[in-house]
Tab-separated table of C-alpha atoms in Angstrom:
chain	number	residue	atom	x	y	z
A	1	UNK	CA	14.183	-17.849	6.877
A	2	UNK	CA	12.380	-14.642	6.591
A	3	UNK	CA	13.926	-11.366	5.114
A	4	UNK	CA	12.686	-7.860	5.854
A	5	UNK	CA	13.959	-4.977	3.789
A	6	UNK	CA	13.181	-1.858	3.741
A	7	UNK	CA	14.210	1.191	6.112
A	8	UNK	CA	15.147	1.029	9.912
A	9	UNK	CA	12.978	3.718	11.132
A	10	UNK	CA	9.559	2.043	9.233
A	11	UNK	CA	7.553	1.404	12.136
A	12	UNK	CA	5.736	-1.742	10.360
A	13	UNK	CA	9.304	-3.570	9.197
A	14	UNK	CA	9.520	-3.449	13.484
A	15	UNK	CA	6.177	-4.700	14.107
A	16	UNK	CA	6.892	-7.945	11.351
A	17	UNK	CA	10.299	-8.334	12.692
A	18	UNK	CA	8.849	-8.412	16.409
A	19	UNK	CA	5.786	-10.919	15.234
A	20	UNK	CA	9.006	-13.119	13.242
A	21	UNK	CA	10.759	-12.803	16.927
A	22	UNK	CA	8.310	-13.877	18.636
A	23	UNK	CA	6.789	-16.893	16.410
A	24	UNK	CA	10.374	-18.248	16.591
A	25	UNK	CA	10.787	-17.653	12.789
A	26	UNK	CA	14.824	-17.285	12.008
A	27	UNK	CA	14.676	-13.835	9.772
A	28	UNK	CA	17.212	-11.667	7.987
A	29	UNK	CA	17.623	-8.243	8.998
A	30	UNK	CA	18.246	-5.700	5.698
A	31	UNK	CA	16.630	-2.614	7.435
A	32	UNK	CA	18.909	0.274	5.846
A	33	UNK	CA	19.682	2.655	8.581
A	34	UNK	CA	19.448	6.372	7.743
A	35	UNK	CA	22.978	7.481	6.795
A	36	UNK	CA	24.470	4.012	6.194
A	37	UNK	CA	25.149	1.990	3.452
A	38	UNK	CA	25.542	-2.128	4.018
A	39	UNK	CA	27.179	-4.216	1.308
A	40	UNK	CA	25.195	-5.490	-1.643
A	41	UNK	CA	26.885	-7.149	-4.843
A	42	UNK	CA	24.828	-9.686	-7.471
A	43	UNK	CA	26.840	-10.779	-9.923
A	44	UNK	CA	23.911	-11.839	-13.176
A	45	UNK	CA	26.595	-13.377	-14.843
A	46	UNK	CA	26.713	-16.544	-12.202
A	47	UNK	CA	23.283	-16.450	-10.610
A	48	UNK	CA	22.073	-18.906	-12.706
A	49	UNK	CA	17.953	-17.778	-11.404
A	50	UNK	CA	15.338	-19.077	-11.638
A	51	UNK	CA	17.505	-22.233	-9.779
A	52	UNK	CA	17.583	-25.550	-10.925
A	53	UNK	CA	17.407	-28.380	-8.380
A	54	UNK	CA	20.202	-28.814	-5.943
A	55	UNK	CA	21.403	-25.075	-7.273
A	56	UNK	CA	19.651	-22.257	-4.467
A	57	UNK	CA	21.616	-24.019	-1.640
A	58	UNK	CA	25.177	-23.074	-3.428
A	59	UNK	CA	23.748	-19.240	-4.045
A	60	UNK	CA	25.397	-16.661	-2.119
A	61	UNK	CA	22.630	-13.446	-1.242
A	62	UNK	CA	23.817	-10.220	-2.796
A	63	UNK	CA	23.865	-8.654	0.982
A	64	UNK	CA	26.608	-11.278	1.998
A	65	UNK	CA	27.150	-14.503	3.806
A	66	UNK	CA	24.006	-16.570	5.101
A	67	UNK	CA	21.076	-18.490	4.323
A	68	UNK	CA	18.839	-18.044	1.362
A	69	UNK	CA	15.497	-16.627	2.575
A	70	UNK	CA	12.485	-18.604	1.789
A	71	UNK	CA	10.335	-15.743	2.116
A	72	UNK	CA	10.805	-11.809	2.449
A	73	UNK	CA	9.019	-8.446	2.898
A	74	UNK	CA	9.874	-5.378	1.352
A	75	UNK	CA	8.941	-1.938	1.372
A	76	UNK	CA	11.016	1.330	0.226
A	77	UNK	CA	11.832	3.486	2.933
A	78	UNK	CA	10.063	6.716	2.979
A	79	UNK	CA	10.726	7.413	6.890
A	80	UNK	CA	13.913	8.797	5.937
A	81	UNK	CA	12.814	11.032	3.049
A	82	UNK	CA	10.378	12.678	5.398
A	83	UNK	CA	13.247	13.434	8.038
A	84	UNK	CA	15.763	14.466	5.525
A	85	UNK	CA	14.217	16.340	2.480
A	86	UNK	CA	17.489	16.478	0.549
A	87	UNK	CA	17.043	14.798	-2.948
A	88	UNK	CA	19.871	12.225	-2.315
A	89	UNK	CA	18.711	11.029	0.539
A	90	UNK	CA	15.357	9.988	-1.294
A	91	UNK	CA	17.153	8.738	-4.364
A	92	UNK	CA	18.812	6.089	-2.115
A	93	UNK	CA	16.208	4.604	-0.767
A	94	UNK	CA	14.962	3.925	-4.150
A	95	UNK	CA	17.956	2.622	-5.616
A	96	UNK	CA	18.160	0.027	-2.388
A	97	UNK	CA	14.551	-0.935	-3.333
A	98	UNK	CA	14.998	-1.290	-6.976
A	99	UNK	CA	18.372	-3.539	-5.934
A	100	UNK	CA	16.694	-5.896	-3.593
A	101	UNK	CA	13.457	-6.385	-4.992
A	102	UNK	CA	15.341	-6.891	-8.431
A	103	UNK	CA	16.987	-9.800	-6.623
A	104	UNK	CA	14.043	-10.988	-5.548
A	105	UNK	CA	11.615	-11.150	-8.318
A	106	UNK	CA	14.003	-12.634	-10.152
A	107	UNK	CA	14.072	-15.609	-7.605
A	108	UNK	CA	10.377	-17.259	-7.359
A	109	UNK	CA	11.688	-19.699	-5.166
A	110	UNK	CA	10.860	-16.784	-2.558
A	111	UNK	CA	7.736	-16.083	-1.441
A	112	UNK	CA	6.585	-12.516	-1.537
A	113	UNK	CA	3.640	-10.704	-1.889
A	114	UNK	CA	2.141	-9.812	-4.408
A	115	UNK	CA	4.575	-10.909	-6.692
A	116	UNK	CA	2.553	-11.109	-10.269
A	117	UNK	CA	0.199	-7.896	-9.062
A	118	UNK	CA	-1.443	-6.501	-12.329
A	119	UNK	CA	-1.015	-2.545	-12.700
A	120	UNK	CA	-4.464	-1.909	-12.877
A	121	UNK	CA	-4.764	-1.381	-8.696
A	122	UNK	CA	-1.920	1.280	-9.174
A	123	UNK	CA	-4.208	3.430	-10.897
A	124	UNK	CA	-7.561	5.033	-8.860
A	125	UNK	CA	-10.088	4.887	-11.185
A	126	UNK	CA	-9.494	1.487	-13.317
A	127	UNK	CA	-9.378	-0.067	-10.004
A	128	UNK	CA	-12.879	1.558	-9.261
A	129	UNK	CA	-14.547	0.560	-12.343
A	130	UNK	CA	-13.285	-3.262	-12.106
A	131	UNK	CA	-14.237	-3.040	-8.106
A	132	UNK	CA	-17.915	-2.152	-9.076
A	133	UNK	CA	-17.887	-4.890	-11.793
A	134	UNK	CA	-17.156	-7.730	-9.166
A	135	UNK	CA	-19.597	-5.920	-7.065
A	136	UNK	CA	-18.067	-3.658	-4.573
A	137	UNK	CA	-20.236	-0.428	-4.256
A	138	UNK	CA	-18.300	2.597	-5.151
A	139	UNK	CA	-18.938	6.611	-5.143
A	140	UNK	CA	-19.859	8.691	-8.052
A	141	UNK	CA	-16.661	9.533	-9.755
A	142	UNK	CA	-15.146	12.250	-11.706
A	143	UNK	CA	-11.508	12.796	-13.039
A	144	UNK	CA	-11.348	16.306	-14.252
A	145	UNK	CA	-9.791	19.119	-14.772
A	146	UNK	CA	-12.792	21.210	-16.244
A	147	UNK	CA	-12.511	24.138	-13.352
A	148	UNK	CA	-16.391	25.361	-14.799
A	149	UNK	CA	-17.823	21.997	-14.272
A	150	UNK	CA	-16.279	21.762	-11.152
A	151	UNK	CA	-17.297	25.181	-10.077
A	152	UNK	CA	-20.779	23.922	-10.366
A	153	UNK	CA	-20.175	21.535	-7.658
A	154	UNK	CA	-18.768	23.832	-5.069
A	155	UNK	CA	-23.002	23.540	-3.692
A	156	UNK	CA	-22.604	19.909	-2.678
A	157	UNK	CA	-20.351	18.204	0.080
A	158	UNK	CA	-17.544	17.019	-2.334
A	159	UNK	CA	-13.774	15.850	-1.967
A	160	UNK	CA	-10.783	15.562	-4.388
A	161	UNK	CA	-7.673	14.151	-4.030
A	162	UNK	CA	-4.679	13.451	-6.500
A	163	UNK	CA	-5.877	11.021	-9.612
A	164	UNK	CA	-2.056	9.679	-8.960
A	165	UNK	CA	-2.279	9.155	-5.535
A	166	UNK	CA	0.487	10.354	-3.061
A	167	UNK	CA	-1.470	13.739	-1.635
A	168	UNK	CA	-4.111	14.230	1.567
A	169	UNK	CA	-8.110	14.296	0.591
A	170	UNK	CA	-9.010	18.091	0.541
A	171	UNK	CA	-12.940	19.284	0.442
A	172	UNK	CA	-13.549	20.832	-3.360
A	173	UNK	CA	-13.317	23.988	-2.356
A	174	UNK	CA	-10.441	23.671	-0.872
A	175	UNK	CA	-8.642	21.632	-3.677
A	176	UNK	CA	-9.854	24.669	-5.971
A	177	UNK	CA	-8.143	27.626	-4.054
A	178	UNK	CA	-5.023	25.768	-3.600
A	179	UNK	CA	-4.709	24.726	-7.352
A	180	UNK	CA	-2.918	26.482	-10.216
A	181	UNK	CA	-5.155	28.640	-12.091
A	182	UNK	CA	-5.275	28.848	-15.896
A	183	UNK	CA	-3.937	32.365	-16.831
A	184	UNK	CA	-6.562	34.629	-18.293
A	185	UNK	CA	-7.113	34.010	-21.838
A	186	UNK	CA	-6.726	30.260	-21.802
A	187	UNK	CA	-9.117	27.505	-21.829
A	188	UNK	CA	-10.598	27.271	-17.904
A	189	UNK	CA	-8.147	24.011	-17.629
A	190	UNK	CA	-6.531	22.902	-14.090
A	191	UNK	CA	-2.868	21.499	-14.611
A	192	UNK	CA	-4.279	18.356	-13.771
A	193	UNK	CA	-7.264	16.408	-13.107
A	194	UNK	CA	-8.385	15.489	-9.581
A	195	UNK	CA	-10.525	12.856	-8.409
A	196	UNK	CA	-13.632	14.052	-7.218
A	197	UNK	CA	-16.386	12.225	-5.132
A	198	UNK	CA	-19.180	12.821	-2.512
A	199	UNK	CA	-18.104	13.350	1.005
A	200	UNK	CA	-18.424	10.087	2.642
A	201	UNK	CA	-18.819	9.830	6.515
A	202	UNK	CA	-17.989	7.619	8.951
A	203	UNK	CA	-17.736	4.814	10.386
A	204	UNK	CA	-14.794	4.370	8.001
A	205	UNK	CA	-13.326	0.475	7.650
A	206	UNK	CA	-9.772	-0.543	6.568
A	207	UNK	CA	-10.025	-4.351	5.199
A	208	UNK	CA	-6.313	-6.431	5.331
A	209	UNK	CA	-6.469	-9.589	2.909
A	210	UNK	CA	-3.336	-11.940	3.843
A	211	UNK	CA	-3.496	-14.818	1.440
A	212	UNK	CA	-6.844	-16.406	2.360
A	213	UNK	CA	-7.661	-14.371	5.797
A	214	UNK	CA	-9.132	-11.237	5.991
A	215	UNK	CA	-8.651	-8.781	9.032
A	216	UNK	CA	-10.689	-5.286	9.356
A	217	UNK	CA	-10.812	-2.222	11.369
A	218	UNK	CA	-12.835	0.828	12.118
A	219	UNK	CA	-10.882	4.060	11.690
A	220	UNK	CA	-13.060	6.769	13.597
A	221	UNK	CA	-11.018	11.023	13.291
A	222	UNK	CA	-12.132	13.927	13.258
A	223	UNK	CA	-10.292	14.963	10.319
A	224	UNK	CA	-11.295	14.739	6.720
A	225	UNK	CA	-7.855	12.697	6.095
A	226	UNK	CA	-6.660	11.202	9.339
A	227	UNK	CA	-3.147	11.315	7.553
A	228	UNK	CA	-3.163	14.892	8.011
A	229	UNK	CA	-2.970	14.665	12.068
A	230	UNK	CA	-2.692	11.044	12.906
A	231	UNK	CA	-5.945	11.312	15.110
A	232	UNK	CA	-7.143	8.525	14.272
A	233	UNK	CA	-8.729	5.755	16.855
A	234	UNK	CA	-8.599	1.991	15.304
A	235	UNK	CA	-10.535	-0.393	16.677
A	236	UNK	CA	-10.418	-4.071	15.256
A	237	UNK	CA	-14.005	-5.012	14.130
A	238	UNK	CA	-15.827	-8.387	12.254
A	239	UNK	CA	-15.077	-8.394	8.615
A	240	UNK	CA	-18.557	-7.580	7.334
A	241	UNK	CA	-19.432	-10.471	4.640
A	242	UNK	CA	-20.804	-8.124	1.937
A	243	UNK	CA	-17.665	-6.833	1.035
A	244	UNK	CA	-14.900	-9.855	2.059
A	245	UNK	CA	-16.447	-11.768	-0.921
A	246	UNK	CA	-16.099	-9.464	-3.579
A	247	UNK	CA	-12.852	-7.808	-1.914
A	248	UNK	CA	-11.147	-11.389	-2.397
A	249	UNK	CA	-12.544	-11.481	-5.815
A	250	UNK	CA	-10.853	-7.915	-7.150
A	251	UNK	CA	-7.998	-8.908	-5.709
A	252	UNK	CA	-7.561	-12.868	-7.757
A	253	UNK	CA	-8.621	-10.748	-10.680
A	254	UNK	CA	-5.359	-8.190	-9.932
A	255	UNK	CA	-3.167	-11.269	-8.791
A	256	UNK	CA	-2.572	-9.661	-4.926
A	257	UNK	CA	-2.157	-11.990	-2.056
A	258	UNK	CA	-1.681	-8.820	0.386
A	259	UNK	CA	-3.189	-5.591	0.368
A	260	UNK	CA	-5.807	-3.452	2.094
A	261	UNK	CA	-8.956	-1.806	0.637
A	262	UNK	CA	-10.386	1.452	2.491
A	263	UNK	CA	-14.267	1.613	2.625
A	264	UNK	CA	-16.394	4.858	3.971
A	265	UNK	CA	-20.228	5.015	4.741
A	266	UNK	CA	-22.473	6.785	1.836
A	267	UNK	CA	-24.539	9.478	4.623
A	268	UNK	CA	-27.877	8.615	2.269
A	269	UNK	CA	-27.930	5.266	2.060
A	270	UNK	CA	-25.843	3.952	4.853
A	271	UNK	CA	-24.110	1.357	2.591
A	272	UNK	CA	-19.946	0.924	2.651
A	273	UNK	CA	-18.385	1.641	-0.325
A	274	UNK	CA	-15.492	1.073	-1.790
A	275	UNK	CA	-12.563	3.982	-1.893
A	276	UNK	CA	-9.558	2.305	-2.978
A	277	UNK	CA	-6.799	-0.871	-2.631
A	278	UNK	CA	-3.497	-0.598	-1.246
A	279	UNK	CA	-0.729	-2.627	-2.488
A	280	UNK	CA	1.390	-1.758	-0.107
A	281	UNK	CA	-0.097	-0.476	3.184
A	282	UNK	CA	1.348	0.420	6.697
A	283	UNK	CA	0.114	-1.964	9.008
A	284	UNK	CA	1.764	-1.519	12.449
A	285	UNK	CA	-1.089	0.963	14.429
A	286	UNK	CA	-3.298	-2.026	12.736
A	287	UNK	CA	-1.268	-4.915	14.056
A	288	UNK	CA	-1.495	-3.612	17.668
A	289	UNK	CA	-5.335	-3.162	17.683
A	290	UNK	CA	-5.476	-6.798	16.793
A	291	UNK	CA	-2.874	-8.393	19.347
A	292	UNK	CA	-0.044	-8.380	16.828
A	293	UNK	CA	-2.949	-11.274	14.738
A	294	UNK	CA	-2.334	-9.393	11.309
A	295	UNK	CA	1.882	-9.879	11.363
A	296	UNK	CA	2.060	-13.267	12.739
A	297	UNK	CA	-0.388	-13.958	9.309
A	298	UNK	CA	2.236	-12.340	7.233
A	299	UNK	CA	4.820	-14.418	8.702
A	300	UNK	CA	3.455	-17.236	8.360
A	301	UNK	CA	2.258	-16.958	4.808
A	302	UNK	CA	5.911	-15.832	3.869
A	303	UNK	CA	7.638	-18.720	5.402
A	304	UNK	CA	4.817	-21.650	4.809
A	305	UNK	CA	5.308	-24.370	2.294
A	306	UNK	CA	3.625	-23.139	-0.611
């Protein structure tokens, strides 16, 4: 028994439910609906986890009647943030993530991914330095906020984007103009540092590691940030054997079984390098470029005897 949580408008949690469908894999629908609430109760006091033997079969699931799942996907839902900006509307879907995946991390007997992840691939640049020590190649990197040294770079083809993650990739220049600038008389400090790194070019490759398989995929747009417009064009390639090695590597070092690192082309020297690791990445545009291959994997890692 599979469960997928998350939000009924996330256009992956249909793609896994579809591959679950269609492998013949019994799953548990807990995709929230925009506007609805369904029932959720866990009592702490008399769930007595982690289960001792002949125990999990007498557990009732906090969202009601039914089997006990033996594995389960999560992901909070954003979709219905981006409809609905009110602040509510975003608090909920949080407080339905935090409620679920509460429930299950507290229940190993469930497979899900990812579940002792390390924090260091939530932050940008840690997870660059210990990429480049297992021996991904990665851009030149700044984090600053110095606007003079920046300044200097506005000469060279250069990019920033949010140390923190969450915003589009903007040129320098760009990221400049648009940022707060210190008021005259103070020290010629942005509000906050950016990330800053050559442009890279294409052919740009998305890498999925599920457990021990490895899926990738060229993402060819016009755009600096193919987030920006969705113009991208994926195309499921052969995982190039420079970087699967060291890609499975970083990620046994930062305990992930699932995940997907973004590489870009360096113009100069032609060589992929490594941009970043995603902990928890959209996969459905990905899934249908490779026949649906990349969620019948999931599935079957989340519901195989481990």
């Amino acid at each position: 028994m599979l469960l997928i949580a998350g939000g009924l408008g996330d256009p992956s949690l249909h793609a896994l439910a579809e591959a679950a469908q269609a492998l013949g894999r019994p799953w548990v629908d807990l995709r929230v609906p925009t506007g609805s609430s369904p029932p959720f109760h866990w009592d702490l006091d008399t769930d007595p986890a982690p289960p001792g033997p002949g125990t999990a079969s007498r557990l009732i699931p906090p969202w009601g009647d039914g089997p006990l799942p033996r594995g389960a996907f999560i992901r909070q839902d954003v979709f219905a943030a981006l409809d609905d900006r009110r602040p509510e509307v975003g608090t909920r879907a949080l407080g339905w993530y935090a409620a679920v995946q509460g429930w299950l991390l507290a229940h190993p007997e469930v497979a899900l991914f990812n579940r002792d992840i390390t924090p260091v691939p939530f932050n940008k640049p840690a997870a660059l330095l210990r990429a480049r020590a297992v021996g991904l190649p990665v851009p030149p990197t700044w984090v600053s906020n110095d606007a003079s040294r920046l300044g200097q770079r506005l000469s060279e083809a250069c990019i920033a984007k949010p140390v923190a993650g969450g915003g589009l990739c903007q040129t320098l220049d760009e990221a400049l103009r648009d940022a707060p600038r210190p008021a005259q008389g103070q020290a010629p400090f942005l509000a906050m540092p950016a990330l800053v790194q050559p442009r890279l070019v294409a052919p740009e490759l998305r890498i999925f590691v599920i457990g021990a398989q490895t899926f990738a995929f060229e993402v060819r747009s016009p755009s600096l940030d193919y987030r920006a417009l969705q113009d991208a064009d994926v195309q499921a390639v052969p995982v190039p054997s420079r970087a699967a090695q060291p890609l499975h590597a970083l990620m046994r070092e930062f305990r992930m079984d699932f995940g997907a690192a973004d590489f870009k082309t360096d113009p100069d020297s032609g060589e992929l390098v490594f941009l970043e690791l995603n902990t928890s990445p959209m996969f459905a545009r990905f899934d249908a470029a490779c026949g649906g291959a990349l969620c019948r994997a999931m599935v079957e890692h989340l519901t195989a005897d481990h």
